[in-house]
Every structure is written in structure tokens, then in C-alpha cells.
Tab-separated table of C-alpha atoms in Angstrom:
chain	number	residue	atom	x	y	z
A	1	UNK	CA	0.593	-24.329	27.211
A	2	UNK	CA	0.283	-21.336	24.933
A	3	UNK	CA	2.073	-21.808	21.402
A	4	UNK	CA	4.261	-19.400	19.843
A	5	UNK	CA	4.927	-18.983	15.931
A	6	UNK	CA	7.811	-17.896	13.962
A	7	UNK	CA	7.482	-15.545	11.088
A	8	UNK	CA	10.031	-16.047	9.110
A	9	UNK	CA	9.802	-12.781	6.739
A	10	UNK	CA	9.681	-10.747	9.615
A	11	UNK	CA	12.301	-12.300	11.998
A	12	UNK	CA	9.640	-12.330	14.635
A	13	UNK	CA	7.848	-14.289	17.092
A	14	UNK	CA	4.091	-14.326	17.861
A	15	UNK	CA	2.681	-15.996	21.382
A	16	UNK	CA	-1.101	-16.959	20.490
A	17	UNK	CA	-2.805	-17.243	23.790
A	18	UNK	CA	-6.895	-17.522	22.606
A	19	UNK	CA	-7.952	-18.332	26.504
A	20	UNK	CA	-6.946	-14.138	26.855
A	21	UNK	CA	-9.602	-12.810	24.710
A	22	UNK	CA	-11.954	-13.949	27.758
A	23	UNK	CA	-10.463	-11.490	29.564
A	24	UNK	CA	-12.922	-9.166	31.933
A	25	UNK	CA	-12.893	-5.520	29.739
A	26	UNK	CA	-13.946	-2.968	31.509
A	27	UNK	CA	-13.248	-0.428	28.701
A	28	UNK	CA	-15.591	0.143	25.980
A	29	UNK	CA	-14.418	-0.614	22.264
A	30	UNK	CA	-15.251	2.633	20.258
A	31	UNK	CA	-16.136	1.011	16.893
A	32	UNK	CA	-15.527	3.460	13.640
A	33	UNK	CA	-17.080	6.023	13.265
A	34	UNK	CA	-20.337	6.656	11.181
A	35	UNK	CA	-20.661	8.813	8.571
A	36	UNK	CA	-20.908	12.383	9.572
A	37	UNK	CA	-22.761	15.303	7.674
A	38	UNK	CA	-21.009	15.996	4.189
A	39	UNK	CA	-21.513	19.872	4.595
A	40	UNK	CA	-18.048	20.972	5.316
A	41	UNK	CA	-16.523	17.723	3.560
A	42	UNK	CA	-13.729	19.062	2.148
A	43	UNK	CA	-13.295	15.508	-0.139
A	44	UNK	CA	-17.040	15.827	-1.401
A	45	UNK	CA	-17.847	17.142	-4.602
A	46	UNK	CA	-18.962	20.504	-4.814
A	47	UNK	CA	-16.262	21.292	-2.072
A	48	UNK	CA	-12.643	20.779	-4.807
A	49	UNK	CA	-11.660	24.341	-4.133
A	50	UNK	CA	-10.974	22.841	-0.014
A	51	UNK	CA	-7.487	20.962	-1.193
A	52	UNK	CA	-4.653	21.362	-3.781
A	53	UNK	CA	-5.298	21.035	-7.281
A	54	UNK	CA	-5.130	17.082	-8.036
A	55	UNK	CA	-2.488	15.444	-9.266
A	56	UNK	CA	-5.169	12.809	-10.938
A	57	UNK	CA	-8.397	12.176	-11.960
A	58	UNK	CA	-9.519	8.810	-12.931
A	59	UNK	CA	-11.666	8.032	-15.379
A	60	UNK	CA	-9.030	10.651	-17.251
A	61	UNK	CA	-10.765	13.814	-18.924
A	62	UNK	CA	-10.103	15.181	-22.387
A	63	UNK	CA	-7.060	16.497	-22.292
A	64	UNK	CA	-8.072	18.714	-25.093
A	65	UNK	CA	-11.065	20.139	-23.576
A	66	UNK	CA	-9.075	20.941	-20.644
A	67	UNK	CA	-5.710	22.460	-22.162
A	68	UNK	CA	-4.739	25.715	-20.982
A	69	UNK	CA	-4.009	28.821	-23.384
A	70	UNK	CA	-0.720	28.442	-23.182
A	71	UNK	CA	1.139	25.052	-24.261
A	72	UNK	CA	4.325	25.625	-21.419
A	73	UNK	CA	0.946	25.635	-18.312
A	74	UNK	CA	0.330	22.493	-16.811
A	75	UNK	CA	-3.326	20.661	-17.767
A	76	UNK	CA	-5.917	21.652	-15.788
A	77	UNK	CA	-8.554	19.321	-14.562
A	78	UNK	CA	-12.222	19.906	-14.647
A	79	UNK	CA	-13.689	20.495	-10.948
A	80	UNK	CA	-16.422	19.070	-10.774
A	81	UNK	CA	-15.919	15.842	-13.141
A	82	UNK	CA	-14.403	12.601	-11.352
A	83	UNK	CA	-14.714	9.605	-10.103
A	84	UNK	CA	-11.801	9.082	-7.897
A	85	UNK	CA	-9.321	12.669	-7.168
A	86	UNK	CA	-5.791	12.612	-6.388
A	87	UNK	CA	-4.126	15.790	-4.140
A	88	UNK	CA	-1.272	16.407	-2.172
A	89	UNK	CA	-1.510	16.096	1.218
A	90	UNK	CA	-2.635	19.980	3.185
A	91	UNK	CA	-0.545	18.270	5.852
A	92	UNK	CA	2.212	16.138	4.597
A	93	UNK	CA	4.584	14.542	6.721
A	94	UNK	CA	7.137	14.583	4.415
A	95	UNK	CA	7.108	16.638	1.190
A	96	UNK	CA	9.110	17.299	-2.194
A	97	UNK	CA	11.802	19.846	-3.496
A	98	UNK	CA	13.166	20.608	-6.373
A	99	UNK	CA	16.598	21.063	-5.140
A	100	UNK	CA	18.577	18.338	-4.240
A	101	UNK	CA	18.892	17.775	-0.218
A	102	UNK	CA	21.722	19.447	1.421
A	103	UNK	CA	23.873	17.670	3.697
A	104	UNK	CA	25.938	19.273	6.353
A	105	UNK	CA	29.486	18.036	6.737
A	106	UNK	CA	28.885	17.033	10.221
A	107	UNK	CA	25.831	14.514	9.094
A	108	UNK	CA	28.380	13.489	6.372
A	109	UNK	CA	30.825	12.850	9.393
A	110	UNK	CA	28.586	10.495	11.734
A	111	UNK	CA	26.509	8.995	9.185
A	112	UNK	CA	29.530	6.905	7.704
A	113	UNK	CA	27.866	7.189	4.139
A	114	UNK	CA	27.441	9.145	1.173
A	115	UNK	CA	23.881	11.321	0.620
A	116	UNK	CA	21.427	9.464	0.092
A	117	UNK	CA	22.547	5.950	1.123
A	118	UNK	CA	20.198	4.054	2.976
A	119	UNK	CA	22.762	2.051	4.617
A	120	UNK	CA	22.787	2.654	8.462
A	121	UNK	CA	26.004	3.731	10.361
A	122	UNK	CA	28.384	1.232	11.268
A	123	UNK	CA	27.295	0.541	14.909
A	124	UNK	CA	30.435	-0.649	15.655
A	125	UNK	CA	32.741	1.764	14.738
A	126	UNK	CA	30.640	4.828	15.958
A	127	UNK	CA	31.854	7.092	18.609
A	128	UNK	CA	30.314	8.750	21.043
A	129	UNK	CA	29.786	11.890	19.473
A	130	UNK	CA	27.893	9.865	16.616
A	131	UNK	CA	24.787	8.759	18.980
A	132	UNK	CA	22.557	11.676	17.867
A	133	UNK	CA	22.603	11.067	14.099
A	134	UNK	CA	20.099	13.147	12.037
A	135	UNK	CA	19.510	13.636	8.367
A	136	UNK	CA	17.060	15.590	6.002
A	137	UNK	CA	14.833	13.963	4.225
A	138	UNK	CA	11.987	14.782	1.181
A	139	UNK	CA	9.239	12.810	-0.436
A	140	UNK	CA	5.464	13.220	-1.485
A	141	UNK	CA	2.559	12.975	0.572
A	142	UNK	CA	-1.128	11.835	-1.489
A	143	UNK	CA	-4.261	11.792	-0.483
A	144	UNK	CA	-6.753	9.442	-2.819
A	145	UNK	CA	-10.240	10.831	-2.283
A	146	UNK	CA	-11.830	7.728	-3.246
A	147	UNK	CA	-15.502	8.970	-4.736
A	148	UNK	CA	-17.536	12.283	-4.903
A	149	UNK	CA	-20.045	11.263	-2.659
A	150	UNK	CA	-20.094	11.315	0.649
A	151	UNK	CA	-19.315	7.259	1.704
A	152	UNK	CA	-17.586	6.545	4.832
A	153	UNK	CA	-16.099	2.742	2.717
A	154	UNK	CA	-14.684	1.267	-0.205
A	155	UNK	CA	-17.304	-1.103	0.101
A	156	UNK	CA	-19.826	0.627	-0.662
A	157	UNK	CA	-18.809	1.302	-4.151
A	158	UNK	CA	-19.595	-0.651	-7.465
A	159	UNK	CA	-17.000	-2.486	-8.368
A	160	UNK	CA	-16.153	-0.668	-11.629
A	161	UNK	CA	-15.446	2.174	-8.977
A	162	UNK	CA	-13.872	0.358	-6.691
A	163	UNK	CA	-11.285	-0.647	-9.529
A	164	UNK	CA	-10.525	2.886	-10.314
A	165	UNK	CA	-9.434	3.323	-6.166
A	166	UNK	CA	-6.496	0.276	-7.338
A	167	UNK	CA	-5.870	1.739	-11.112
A	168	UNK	CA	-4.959	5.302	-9.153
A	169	UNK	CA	-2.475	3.711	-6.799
A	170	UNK	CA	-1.024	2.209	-9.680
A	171	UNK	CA	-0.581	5.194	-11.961
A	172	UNK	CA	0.900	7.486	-8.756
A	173	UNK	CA	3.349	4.406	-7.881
A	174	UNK	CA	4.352	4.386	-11.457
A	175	UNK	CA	5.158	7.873	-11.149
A	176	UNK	CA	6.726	7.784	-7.939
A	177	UNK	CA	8.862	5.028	-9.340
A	178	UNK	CA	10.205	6.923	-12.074
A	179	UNK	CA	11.851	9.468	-9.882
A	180	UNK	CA	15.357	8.359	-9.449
A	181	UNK	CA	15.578	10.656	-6.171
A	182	UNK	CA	12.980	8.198	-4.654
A	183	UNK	CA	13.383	5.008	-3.339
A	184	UNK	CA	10.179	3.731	-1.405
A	185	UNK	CA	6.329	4.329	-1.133
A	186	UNK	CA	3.961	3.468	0.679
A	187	UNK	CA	-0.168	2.945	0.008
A	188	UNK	CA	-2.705	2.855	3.011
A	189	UNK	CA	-5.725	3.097	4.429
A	190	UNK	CA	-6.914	4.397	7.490
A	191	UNK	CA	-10.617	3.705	9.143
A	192	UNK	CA	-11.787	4.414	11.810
A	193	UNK	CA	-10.531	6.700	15.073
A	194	UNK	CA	-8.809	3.796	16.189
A	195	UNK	CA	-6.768	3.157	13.034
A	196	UNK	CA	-5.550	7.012	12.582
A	197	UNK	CA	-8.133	8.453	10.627
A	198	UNK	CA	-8.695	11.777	10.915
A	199	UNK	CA	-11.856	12.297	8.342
A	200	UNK	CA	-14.911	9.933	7.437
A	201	UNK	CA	-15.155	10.536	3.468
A	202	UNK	CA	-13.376	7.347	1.670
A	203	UNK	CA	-9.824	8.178	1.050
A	204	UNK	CA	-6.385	6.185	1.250
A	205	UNK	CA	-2.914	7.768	1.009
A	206	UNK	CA	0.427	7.496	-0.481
A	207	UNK	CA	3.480	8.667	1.290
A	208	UNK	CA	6.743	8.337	-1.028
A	209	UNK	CA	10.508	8.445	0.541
A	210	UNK	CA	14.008	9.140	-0.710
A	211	UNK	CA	14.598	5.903	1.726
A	212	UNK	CA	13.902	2.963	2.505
A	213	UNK	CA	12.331	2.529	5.889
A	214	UNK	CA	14.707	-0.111	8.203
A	215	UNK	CA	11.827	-2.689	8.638
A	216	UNK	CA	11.181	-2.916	4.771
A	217	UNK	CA	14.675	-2.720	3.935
A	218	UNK	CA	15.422	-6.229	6.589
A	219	UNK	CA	12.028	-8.193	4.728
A	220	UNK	CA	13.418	-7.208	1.211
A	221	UNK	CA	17.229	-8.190	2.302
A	222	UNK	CA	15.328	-11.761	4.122
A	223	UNK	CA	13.788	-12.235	0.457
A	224	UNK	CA	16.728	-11.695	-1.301
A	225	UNK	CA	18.315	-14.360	0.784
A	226	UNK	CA	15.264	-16.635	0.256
A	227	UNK	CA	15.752	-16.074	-3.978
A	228	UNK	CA	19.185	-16.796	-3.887
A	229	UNK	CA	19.520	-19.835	-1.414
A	230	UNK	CA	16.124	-21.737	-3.092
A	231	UNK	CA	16.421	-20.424	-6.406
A	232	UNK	CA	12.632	-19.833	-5.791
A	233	UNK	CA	10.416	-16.559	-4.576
A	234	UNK	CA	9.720	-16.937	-0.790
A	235	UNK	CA	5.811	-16.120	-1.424
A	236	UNK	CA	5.356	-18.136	-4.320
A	237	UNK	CA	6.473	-21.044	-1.985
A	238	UNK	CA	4.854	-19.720	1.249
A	239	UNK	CA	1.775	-19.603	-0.755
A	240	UNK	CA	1.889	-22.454	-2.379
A	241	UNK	CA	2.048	-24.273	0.933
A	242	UNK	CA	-0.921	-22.695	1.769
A	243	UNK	CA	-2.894	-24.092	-1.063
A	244	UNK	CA	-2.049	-27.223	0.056
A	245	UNK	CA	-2.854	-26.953	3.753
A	246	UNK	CA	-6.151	-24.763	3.007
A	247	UNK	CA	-6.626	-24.142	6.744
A	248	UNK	CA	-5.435	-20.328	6.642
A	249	UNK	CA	-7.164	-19.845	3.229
A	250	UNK	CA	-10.270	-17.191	2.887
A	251	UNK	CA	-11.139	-16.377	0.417
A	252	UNK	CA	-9.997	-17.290	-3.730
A	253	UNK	CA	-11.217	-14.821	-6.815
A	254	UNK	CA	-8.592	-17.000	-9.343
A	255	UNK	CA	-6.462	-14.073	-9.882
A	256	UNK	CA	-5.810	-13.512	-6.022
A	257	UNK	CA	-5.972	-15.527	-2.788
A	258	UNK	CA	-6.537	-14.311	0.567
A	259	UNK	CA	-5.059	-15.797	3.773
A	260	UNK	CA	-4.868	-15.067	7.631
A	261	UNK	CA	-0.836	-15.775	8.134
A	262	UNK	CA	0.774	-18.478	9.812
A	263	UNK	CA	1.815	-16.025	12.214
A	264	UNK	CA	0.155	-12.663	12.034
A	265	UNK	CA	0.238	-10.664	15.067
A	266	UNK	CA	-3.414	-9.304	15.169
A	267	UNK	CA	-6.535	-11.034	15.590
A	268	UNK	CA	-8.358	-11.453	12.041
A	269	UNK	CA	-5.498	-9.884	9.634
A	270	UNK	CA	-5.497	-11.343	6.541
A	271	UNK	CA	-2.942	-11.082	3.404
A	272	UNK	CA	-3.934	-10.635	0.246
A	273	UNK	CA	-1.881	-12.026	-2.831
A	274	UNK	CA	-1.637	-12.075	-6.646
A	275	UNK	CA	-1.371	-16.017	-7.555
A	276	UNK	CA	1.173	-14.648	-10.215
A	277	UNK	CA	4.478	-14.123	-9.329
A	278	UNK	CA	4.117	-10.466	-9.376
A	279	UNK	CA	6.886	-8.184	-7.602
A	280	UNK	CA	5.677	-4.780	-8.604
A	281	UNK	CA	1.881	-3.388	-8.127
A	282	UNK	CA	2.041	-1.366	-10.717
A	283	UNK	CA	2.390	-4.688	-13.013
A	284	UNK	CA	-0.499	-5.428	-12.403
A	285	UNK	CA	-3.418	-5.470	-15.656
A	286	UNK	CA	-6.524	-3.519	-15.685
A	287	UNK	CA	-8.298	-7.161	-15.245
A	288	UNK	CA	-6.720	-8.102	-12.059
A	289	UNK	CA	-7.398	-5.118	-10.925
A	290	UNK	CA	-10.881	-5.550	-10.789
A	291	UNK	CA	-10.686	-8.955	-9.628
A	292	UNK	CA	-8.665	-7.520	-6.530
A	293	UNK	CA	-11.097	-4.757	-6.039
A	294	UNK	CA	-13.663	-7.405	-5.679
A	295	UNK	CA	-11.962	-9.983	-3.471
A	296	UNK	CA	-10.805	-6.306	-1.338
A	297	UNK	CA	-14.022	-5.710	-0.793
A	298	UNK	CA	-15.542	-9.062	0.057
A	299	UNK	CA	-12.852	-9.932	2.812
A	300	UNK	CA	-13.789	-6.385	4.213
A	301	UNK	CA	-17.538	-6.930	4.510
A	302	UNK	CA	-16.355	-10.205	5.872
A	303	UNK	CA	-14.627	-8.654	8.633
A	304	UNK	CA	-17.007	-6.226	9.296
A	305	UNK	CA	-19.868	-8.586	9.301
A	306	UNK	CA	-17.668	-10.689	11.889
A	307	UNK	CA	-17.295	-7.476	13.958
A	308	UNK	CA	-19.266	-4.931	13.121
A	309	UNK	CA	-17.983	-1.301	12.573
A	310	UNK	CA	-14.179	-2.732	13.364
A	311	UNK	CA	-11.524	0.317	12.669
A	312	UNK	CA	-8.534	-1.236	10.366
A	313	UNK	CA	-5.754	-0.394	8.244
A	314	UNK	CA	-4.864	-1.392	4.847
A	315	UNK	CA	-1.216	-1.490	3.541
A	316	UNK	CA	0.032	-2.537	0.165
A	317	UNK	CA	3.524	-3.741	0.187
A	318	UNK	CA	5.231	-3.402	-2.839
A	319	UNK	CA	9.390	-3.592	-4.432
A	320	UNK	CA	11.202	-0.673	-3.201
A	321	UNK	CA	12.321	1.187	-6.169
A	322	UNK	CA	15.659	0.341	-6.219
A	323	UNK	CA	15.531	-3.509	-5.130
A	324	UNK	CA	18.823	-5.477	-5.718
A	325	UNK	CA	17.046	-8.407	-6.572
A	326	UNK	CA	14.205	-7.447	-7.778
A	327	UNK	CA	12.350	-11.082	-8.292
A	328	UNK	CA	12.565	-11.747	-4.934
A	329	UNK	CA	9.892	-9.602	-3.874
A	330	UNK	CA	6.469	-10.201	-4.458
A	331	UNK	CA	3.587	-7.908	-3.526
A	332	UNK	CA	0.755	-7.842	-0.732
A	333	UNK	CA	-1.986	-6.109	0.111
A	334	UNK	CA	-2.523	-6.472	4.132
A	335	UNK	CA	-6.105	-5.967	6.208
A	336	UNK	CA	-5.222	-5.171	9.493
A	337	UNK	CA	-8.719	-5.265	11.700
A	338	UNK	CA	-7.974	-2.421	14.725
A	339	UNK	CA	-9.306	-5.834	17.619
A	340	UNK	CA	-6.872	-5.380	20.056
A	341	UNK	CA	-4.439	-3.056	21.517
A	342	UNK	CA	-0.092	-2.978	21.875
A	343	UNK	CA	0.426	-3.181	25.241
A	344	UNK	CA	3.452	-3.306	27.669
A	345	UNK	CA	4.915	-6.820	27.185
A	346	UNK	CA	4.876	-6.101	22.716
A	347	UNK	CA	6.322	-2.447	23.215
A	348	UNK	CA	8.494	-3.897	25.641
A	349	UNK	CA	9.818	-6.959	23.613
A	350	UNK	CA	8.494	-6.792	20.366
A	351	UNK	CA	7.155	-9.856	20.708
A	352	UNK	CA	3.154	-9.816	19.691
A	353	UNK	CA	0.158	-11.840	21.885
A	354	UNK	CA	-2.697	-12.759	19.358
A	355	UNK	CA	-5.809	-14.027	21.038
A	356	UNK	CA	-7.006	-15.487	17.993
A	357	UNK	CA	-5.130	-18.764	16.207
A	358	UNK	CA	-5.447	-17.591	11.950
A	359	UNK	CA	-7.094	-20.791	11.230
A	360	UNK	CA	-10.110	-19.757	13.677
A	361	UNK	CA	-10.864	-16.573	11.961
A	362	UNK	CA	-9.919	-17.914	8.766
A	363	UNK	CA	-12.919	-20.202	8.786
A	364	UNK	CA	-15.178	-17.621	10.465
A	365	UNK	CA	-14.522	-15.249	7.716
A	366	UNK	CA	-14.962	-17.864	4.913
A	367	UNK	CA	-18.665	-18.299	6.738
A	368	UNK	CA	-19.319	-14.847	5.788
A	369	UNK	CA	-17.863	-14.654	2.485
A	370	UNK	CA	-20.418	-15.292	-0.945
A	371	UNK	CA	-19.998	-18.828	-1.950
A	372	UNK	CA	-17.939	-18.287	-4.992
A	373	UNK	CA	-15.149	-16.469	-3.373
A	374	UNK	CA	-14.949	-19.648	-0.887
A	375	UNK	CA	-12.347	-21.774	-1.515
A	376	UNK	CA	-13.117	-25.068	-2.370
A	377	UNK	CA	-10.422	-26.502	0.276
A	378	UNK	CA	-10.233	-30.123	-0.693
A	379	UNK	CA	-8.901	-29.155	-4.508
A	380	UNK	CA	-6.479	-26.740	-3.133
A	381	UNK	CA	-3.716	-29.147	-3.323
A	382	UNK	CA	-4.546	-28.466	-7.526
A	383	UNK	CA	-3.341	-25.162	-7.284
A	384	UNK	CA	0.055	-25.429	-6.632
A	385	UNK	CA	0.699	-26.373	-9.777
A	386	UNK	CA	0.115	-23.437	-11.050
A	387	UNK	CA	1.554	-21.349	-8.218
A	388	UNK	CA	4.914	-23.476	-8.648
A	389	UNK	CA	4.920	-22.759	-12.312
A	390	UNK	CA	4.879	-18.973	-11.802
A	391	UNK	CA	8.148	-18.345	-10.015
């Protein structure tokens, strides 16, 4: 009998059903692709004039060397000099104004809220000349051009480098954040065809809303729930639990653990989390920065040795902006390996099939992973301490 598993965050069950991934195929699996030729790379260097004029550059120029004649013009960066470059988005799908957003009265009408809320309408008191609600929207749409050259992976940059990638999310979140028009962004990564990218070149993006999309708004209202009935932070717990068990765990730099959830919906995900209670990203110090840079990069390679060329997606999930409860969250970065594919029963029911139980391909990535960053699984139970002591 196949088992099913509750994720409690979420609200949603997972059927894992590991006889079905000895399925006959007859499709082939187009893994990632490889690197193409960097001569109309519009994200290599040499090639800055291709996209809008960055809103970063890490490591940070002189600001002095760089200042324009006149004090009121904004700084301009040097071409040519960076590490890691920071641009809107040519094609944004959503993108900011200077004017505030202009409701019509009608919107005002069947929305059953003020501009701006992020409440939904009242489903029970709608009529039926509210069932076509729409409303305008703004935000910002990034692109992080992750190195000069032309590298198709965050893995294949030093580590120093690698920390800059993480240091730029954090400076554009803090930025983000201080708009009090937004209220959410997002941080991801897309590689490979199958995961949505579009070009090879190393890049992630950052897409900011003056919402907060449904799904994130139920986890952050579940958390909140979690704080106030335990008195406790739902990950702290979850992951001290964890610890104890040690069957999910991957992979453990100190400052961050890795772990395939209890019940993740796709073969091989893993989460990756700050051991400190930590509910902002942009908390984070320069030195754990680093240290998740490292561990980032190891559990990739780890996947990718495991299967080779795999598309995924990266997400990091951090507080919305304007979190009631703002201890109750606690960020994640996810690794979501592109192994399988949504089919009719999961669009039909939103309920996901996984063919492969997390504590399987949490011990075949640990095989793969250097031997410091394995955890040592039988002192695990030590760690909670610690964990317990954050919250």
C-alpha cells in the first residue's frame, strides 16, 4: 500500500508511490542545457550596453571615481568592472511607477476592500456580478547576472564569488523592503529548459509585489498560528526534530542544515535552513553568507552528480514585508531538481505523487557530498540544544 504524508505548512498531502518511477518512459528526458557560445551573451562582459543600466554592482566601486558632474545625477557604474551586475528585467512581468495605482470605482465595488489590501473578497457575500474581479498591480522585476564570464552554474564559481550572488539578494531585498508600497518578493533561479530558463549565462531573479501572493499569504497565516498556539517558531521545532531523527538530513555546514522534507512533493528537493532562528534573509551576516554559498553549492553538485545535467529551480522564501507576526516566520532556501513532471491526477487535485521517499535521496545525496558537510547522524540528537535555544 502506497503511503501518503501530510505537510503541515502547506495544508497538503503527498502520495509517495517509489514502485512508479519503474515506469516504461518512452519519452526522452532533455537534461539542461550546455553552455552555448558567449558571442551574443548579452550577460557577458564586454556585452553591458545589451541591458539597463544596473541597479548594483558587487564588490561596490568608488563612488568617487564614478560620480557624475552634477551632484542631483544618479552614480554611474563603471562598465566593464564587476563581479556580480544587477538590472531590471528587458521583460518584466510586473514593473514599477511612480504614481500611486489607480483604482476604478467598480474594482473598489467587487473587491470588498480598500487599495491595496491583500485581503481576498468575501466569497460569501459576492454577487454575481463580482465573479470577474480584476485589479492593477506594480512591482520590480531583477535580473542578477551572476559573473562576467560566460558559466552556465553557480557552481562553478569560487566561493568568495559565489558569496557575492547571496550578499546581492540581500542588499536588493533590503531595498525592496524599505518601500512601504511593497509587500512581497521573491528570489529564484531558473536552470535548465525544463525549469523556465530562457538563457544559459548564470543569473537568478527577483520579482517584488505590492501583494502578497495567496499561497504565501496561507503558510505565513499557518505560522502565525503555529507562534501563537506553541509559543515556539514552527521551523525551529520542525527542524529540531529533524536533528534528532537524522534520516532526512544532507548535508550540515554549522551555520545551515540541509534536509529533503518530510513531505516534499518532488523527487530529490531539499530545504535549506539557517540553524538560527532567522525570519528575514536580509539578517543574515556576511559570514553566513559564505557558509550558505558553500553548503548551496555542495547540495547542487550533489544533485547533479546524482543526475547529471538535472534542470531545477531555486527559491528563497523569506517574511513578507509587512508580516503580522513577524517571529513566526523563518527563512528557506528550496532546491527543486526538474525529475518529474505535473500530470493530470496533481493538476486535477492538487494532491502531488513523489516516486522517491526523502529519506532515499537524502542518503544518496549525503554519498555524494565531501565528508565534512556530512552529518555526523548519531550526534544529531546534540544539536537540538542549540536549535531549541534559538527560538
Amino acid at each position: 500500500m502506497n503511503e501518503m504524508r501530510y505537510d503541515w505548512l502547506s495544508d497538503r498531502w503527498v502520495i509517495y508511490a517509489p514502485h512508479r518511477h519503474a515506469r516504461p518512459d518512452d519519452f526522452d528526458r532533455t537534461p539542461a542545457s550546455e553552455p552555448q557560445s558567449h558571442a551574443d551573451c548579452p550577460f557577458c562582459r564586454g556585452f553591458e550596453h545589451e541591458t539597463p543600466e544596473p541597479t548594483l554592482i558587487l564588490p561596490q566601486p568608488d563612488r568617487e571615481s564614478t560620480r557624475s558632474t552634477r551632484q542631483s545625477e544618479k552614480v554611474r557604474y563603471p562598465r566593464n568592472d564587476w563581479l556580480v551586475r544587477v538590472v531590471p528585467n528587458k521583460f518584466p512581468a510586473v514593473t514599477y511607477g511612480p504614481t500611486p495605482i489607480q483604482w476604478s470605482l467598480a474594482d473598489m465595488a467587487v473587491s470588498h476592500t480598500a487599495p491595496g489590501s491583500d485581503d481576498h473578497a468575501d466569497a460569501g457575500s459576492t454577487g454575481c456580478s463580482s465573479l470577474f474581479i480584476k485589479r492593477q498591480t506594480a512591482g520590480a522585476h531583477e535580473v542578477i547576472i551572476e559573473c562576467p564570464q560566460h558559466v552556465d552554474s553557480i557552481t562553478q564559481l569560487p566561493l568568495d564569488h559565489a558569496a557575492l550572488v547571496f550578499e546581492a539578494y540581500r542588499r536588493r531585498l533590503i531595498h525592496w523592503r524599505a518601500r512601504s508600497d511593497m509587500k512581497y518578493a521573491s528570489v529564484f533561479k531558473n536552470f535548465g529548459v525544463d525549469a523556465g530558463a530562457s538563457l544559459v549565462h548564470s543569473h537568478s531573479q527577483l520579482i517584488c509585489t505590492n501583494f502578497v501572493p495567496s499561497d504565501v499569504k496561507r503558510i505565513q497565516q499557518r505560522l502565525e498560528f503555529f507562534q501563537q498556539s506553541n509559543h515556539r517558531c514552527y521551523t525551529c521545532n520542525m527542524l529540531e526534530q529533524e536533528l534528532e531523527s537524522g534520516s532526512r538530513i544532507v548535508a550540515d555546514s554549522g551555520a545551515f542544515v540541509a534536509i529533503c522534507p518530510f513531505a516534499s512533493r518532488f523527487p530529490f528537493s531539499v530545504s535549506i535552513l539557517p540553524r538560527r532562528h532567522c525570519p528575514r534573509f536580509e539578517d543574515c551576516t556576511a559570514e553566513e553568507l559564505r557558509d550558505l554559498a558553500g553548503i548551496v553549492q555542495q547540495v547542487l553538485t550533489a544533485i547533479q552528480a546524482e543526475h547529471p545535467r538535472c534542470a531545477y529551480n531555486y527559491v528563497l522564501q523569506t517574511s513578507p514585508f509587512d508580516c503580522n507576526v513577524q517571529d513566526a516566520f523563518h527563512w528557506r532556501l528550496k532546491i527543486i531538481p526538474r525529475l518529474s513532471k505535473v500530470a493530470g491526477f496533481e493538476w486535477s487535485s492538487d494532491c502531488f505523487i513523489n516516486t522517491v521517499l526523502p529519506e532515499d535521496a537524502a542518503q544518496a545525496l549525503r554519498m555524494r557530498l565531501p565528508g565534512s558537510l556530512r552529518p555526523k547522524l548519531q550526534a544529531c540528537s546534540s544539536h537540538s540544544i542549540a536549535t531549541r535555544a534559538s527560538c
